[in-house]
Structures are given as structure tokens and as C-alpha cells.
Short mmCIF file of C-alpha atoms in Angstrom, two decimals:
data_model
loop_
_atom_site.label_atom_id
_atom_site.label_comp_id
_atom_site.label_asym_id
_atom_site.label_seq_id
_atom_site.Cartn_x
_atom_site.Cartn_y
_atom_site.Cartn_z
CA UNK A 129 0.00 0.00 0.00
CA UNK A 130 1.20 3.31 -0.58
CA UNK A 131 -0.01 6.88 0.97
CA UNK A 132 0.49 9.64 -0.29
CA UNK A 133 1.93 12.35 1.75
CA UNK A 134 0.16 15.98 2.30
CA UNK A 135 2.60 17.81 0.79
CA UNK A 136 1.98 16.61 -2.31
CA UNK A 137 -0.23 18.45 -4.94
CA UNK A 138 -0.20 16.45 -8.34
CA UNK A 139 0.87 12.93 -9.35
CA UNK A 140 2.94 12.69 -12.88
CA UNK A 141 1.91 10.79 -15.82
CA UNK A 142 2.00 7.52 -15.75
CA UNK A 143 3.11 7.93 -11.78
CA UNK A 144 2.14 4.20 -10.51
CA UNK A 145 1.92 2.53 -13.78
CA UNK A 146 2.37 -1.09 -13.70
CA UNK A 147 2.78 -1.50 -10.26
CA UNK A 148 0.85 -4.74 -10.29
CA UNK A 149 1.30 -5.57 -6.12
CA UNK A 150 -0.58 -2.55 -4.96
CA UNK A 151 -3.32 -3.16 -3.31
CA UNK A 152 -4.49 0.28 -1.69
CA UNK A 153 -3.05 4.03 -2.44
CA UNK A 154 -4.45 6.76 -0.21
CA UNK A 155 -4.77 10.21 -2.02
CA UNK A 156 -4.78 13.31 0.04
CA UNK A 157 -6.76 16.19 -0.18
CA UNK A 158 -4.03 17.98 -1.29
CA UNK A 159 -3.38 16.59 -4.57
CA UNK A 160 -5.44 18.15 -7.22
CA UNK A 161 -4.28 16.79 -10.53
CA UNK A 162 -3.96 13.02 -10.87
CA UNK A 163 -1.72 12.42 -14.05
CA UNK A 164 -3.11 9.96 -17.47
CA UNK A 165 -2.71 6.70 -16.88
CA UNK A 166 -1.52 7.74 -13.37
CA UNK A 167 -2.84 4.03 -11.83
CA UNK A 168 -3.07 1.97 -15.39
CA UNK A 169 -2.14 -1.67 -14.83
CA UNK A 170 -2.42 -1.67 -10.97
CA UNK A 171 -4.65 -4.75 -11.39
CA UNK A 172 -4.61 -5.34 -7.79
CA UNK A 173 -6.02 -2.62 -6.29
CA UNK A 174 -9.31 -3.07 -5.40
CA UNK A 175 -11.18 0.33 -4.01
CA UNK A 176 -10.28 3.86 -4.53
CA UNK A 177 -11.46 7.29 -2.79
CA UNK A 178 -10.30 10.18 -5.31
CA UNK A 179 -10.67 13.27 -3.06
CA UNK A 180 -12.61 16.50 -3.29
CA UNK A 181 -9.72 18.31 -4.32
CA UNK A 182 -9.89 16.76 -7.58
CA UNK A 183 -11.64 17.70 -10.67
CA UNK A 184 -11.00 15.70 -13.83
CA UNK A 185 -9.87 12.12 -14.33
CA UNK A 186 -7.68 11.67 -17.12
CA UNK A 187 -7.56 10.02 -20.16
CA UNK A 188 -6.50 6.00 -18.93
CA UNK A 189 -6.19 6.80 -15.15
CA UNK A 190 -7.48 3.54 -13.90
CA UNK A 191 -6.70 1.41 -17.36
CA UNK A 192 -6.89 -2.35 -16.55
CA UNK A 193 -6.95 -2.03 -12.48
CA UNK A 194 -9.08 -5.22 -13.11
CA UNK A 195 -9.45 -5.98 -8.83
CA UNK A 196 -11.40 -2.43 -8.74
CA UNK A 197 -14.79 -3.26 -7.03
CA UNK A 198 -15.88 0.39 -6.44
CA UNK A 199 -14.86 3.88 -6.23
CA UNK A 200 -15.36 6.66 -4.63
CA UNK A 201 -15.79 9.92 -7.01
CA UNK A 202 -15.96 13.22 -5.61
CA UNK A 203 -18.78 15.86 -6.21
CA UNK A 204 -15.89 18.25 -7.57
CA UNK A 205 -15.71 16.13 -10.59
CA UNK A 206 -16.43 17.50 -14.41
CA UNK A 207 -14.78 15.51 -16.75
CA UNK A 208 -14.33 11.65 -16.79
CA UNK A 209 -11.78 11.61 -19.15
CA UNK A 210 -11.06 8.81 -22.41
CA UNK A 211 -10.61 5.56 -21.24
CA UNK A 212 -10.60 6.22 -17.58
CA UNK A 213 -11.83 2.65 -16.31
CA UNK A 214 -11.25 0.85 -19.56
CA UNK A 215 -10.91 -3.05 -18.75
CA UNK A 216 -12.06 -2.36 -14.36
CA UNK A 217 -13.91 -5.87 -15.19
CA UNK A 218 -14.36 -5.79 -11.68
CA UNK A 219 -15.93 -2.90 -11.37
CA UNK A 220 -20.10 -3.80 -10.71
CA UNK A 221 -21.49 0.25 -9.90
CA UNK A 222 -20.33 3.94 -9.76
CA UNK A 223 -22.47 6.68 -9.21
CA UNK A 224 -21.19 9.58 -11.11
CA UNK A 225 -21.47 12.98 -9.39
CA UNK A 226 -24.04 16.01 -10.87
CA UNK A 227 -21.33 18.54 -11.93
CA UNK A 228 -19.62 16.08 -14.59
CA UNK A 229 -20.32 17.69 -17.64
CA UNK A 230 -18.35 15.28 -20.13
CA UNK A 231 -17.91 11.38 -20.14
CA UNK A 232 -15.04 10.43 -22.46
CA UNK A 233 -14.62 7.76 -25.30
CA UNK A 234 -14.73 4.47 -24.15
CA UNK A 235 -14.87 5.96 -20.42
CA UNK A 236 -16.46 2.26 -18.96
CA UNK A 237 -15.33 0.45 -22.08
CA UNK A 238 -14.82 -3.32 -21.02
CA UNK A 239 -16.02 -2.85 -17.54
CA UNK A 240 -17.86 -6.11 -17.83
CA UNK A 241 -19.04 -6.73 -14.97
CA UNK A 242 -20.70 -3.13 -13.96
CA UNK A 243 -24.71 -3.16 -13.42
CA UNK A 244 -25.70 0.00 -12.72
CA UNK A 245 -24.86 3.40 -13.22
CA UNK A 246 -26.37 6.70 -12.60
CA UNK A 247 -26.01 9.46 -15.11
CA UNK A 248 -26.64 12.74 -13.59
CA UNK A 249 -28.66 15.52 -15.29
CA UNK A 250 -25.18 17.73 -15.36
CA UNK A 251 -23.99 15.71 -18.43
CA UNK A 252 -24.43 16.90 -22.11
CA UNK A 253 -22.31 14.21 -23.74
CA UNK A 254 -21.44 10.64 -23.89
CA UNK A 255 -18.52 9.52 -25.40
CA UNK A 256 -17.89 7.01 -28.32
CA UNK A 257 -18.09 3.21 -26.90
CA UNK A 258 -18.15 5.23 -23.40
CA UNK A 259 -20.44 2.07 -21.88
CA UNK A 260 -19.53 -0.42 -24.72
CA UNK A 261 -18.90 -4.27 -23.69
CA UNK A 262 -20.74 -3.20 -20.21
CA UNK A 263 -22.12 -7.16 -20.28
CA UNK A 264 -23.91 -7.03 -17.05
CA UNK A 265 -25.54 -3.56 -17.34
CA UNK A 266 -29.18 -4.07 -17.39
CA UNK A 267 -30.64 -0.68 -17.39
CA UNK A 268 -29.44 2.90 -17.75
CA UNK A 269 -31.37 6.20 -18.07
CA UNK A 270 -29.99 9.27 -19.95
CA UNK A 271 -31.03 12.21 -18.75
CA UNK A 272 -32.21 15.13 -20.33
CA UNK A 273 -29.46 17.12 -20.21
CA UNK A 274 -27.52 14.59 -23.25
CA UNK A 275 -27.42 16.00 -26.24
CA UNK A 276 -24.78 13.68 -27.80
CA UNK A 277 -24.42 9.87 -27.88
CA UNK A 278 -21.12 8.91 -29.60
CA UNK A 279 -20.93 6.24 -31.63
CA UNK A 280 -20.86 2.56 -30.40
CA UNK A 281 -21.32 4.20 -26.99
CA UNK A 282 -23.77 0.82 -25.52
CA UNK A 283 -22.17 -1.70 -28.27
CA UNK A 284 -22.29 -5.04 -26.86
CA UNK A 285 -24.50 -4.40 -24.03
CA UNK A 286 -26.30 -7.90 -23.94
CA UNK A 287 -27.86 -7.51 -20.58
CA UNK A 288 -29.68 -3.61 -21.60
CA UNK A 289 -33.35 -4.76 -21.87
CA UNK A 290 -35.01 -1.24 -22.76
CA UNK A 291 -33.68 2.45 -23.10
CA UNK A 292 -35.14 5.89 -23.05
CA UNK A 293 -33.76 8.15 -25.44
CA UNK A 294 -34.19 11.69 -24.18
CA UNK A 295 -35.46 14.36 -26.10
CA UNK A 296 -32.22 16.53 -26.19
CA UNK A 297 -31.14 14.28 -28.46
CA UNK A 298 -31.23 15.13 -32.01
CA UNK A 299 -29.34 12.34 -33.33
CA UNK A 300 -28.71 8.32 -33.29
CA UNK A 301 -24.77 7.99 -34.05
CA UNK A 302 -23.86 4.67 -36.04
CA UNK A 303 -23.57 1.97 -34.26
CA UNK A 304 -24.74 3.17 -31.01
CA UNK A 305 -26.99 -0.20 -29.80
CA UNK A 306 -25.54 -2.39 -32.27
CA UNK A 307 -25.38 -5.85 -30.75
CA UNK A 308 -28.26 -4.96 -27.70
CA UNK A 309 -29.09 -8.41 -27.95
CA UNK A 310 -31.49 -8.45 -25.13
CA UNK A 311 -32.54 -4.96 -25.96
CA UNK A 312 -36.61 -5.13 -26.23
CA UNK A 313 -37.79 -1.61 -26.38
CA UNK A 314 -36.61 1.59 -27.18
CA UNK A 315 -38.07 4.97 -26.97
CA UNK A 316 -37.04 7.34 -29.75
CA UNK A 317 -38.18 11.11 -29.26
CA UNK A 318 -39.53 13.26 -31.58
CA UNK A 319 -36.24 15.43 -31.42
CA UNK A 320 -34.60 13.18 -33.23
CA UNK A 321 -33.80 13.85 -36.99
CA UNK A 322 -31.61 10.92 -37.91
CA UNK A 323 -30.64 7.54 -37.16
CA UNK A 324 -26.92 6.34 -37.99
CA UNK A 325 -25.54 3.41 -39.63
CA UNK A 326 -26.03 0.48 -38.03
CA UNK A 327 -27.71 1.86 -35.03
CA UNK A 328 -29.50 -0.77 -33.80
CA UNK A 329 -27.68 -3.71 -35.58
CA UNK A 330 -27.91 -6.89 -34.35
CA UNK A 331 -30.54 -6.16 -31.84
CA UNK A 332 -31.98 -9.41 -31.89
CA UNK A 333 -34.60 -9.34 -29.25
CA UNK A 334 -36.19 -5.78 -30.50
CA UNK A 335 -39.91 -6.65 -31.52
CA UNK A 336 -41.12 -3.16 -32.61
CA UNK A 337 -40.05 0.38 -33.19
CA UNK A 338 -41.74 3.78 -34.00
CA UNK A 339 -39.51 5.63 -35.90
CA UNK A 340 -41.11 9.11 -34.77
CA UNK A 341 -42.43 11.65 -37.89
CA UNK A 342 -39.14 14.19 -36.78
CA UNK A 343 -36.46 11.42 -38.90
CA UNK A 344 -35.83 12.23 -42.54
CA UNK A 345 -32.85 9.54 -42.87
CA UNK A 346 -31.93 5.98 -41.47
CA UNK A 347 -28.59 4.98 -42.10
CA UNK A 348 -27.42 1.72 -43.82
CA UNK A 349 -28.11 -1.10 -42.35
CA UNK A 350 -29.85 0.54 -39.43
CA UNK A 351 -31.91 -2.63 -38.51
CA UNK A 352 -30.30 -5.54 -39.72
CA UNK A 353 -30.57 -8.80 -37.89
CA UNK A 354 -33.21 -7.96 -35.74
CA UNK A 355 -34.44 -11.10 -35.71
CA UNK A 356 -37.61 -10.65 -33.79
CA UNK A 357 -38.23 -7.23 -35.49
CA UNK A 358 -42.19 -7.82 -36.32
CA UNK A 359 -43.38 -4.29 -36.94
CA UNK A 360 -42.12 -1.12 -38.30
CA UNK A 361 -43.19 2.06 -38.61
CA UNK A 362 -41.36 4.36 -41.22
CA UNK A 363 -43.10 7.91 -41.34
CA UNK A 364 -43.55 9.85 -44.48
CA UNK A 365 -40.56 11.96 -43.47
CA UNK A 366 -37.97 9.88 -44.58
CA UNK A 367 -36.59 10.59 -47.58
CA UNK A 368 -33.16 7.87 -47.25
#
């Protein structure tokens, strides 16, 4: 284990990379800039508490710290940077705090075993595959302060049974439920204008979808292999 002393006010890039034997690291209040990839590859460490003082994560802090059961985020937070807690397989919920504005591509990427997660109303974007191979999460609700969805952002979520797009968003990015497989229903709002390539791809459990009268394209292959896909409703405003 390894604490960190009071004196200290930011940790480098890279600062604990690799060190695969730590279990615990106890940041002080003090410290208000954690480096990228300042904890990446600590795969034994199993709980964090990042303190107050801090207000973004950077790109690949917590990379592949694949003991992480849970962590402890501070309100002071705003930006969850790119890659944060790729591969924390371990990691099962976080509860992110209402003043993060921005959660970066593939922020939760490979955190397979994660179940729940609350997206505060602060937020206005989600990253490209930010929540993509999230296995075991079974619900999420975007709130309606999201106006962008990257693409792939819930690929490969095979446990997400239904999702409510809110209507902030304008847009379906390609890709963005492709593989859903256990996705059954999905809400699309009347704010939306288009629906990207390969959006809901592969969603094999999806039974029926109202594409609302707002959409005047659907990308290619915006539906294929949904398998259970029964009924369809295409309004007079698309023109592609």
C-alpha cells in the first residue's frame, strides 16, 4: 500500500503505472491533478477514494486495475476523461457525481461486470463506446441534459433490456446499440432527426419500433438482424 503524503499536490503521468502488487493508495486532499494513466495496470487494487480536491480524471487513469470493485468519485468532478476505467472488469457500480459535464470515449469500455450506473442531469455528452462491452448492465437512463451519444457508446451491451432516449437528443450515431441483444424496447423522441448506420444492428430481441415523424434519414443497415423485429413504422418523413 502506498499513501500519499500531504505535501503533495499532483501525481505525474503515468506515476504508478504497472505497479501490479498494490493493493491500496491513499490520495490526500491535497493533490489536485492526478496524471493519465496515473494508476493503469495496478490490477490489484481493489477500491479507490479520489478526493474532493480533484476535478477531472484523465484520459487511462485507472486502465486495466481489473481488482477495482468500487470507487469513490468526488462531487468536484467535471470531466471523466477517455478511457478512464477501460478493462475495471471488476468494477459492478459507480455513481457519477451532478457537476460532470463530459464522459469520455470508451470511459467504462470493457467494464464487464458493472450493473448499474447513474447518469446525472449535469452531463451533455457521452462519449464514443463510453459504456460499450458493459455485459452485465441491465438498465441505464440518460437524462435530459444529453445531447450527444457517440458512436458505439452501448455496443455489446447484452444484458440492456429497454432504453429511453431523451429528447435533447437530435441524433442516433452509427452503431450506437448495435449488438443490444437483449434490448426489447426503445423509446425514440420526436427530437430526433436521424438515425446512424447500423444503429440498432444486431438487436436481436427488439420486436417493434416507431420511428417518430421528426427522422428524414436511417442509415445503412440501421436494422439488420433484428431477428424478432415484427413491426415497423417508417413515417412519411424519410426521404433515405
Amino acid at each position: 500500500s502506498i499513501t500519499i503524503p500531504s505535501s503533495v499536490t499532483s501525481t505525474g503521468d503515468e506515476a504508478f503505472k504497472d505497479r501490479r502488487s498494490l493493493t491500496s493508495i491513499t490520495i490526500p486532499n491535497s493533490v489536485t491533478s492526478i496524471g493519465e494513466g496515473a494508476f493503469s495496470g495496478c490490477r490489484s487494487i481493489n477500491s479507490i477514494s479520489i478526493p474532493d480536491s480533484v476535478s477531472i480524471i484523465r484520459d487511462l487513469t485507472f486502465f486495466f486495475c481489473r481488482s477495482l470493485t468500487s470507487i469513490k468519485i468526488p462531487n468536484s468532478l467535471t470531466i471523466i476523461g477517455n478511457r478512464a476505467f477501460d478493462c475495471c472488469s471488476s468494477l459492478t457500480l459507480i455513481s457519477i457525481p451532478d457537476n460532470v459535464i463530459t464522459i469520455g470515449e470508451g470511459a467504462f469500455l470493457r467494464c464487464i461486470s458493472l450493473n448499474s450506473i447513474k447518469i446525472p442531469n449535469s452531463v451533455t455528452s457521452i462519449g464514443d463506446y463510453a459504456f460499450k462491452y458493459c455485459e452485465s448492465l441491465n438498465s441505464i437512463k440518460i437524462p435530459n441534459s444529453v445531447t450527444s451519444i457517440g458512436e458505439k457508446a452501448f455496443g455489446n451491451c447484452n444484458s440492456l433490456t429497454s432504453i429511453t432516449i431523451p429528447s435533447s437528443v437530435t441524433s442516433i450515431g452509427d452503431y450506437v446499440f448495435k449488438d443490444c441483444e437483449s434490448l426489447t424496447s426503445i423509446v425514440i423522441p420526436n427530437s430526433v432527426t436521424s438515425i446512424g448506420n447500423g444503429a440498432f444492428k444486431g438487436c436481436k430481441s427488439l420486436t417493434s419500433i416507431t420511428i417518430p415523424s421528426s427522422v428524414t434519414s436511417t442509415g445503412d443497415e440501421a436494422f439488420k438482424d433484428c431477428e424478432s423485429l415484427t413491426t415497423i413504422v417508417i413515417p412519411d418523413s424519410v426521404t433515405s
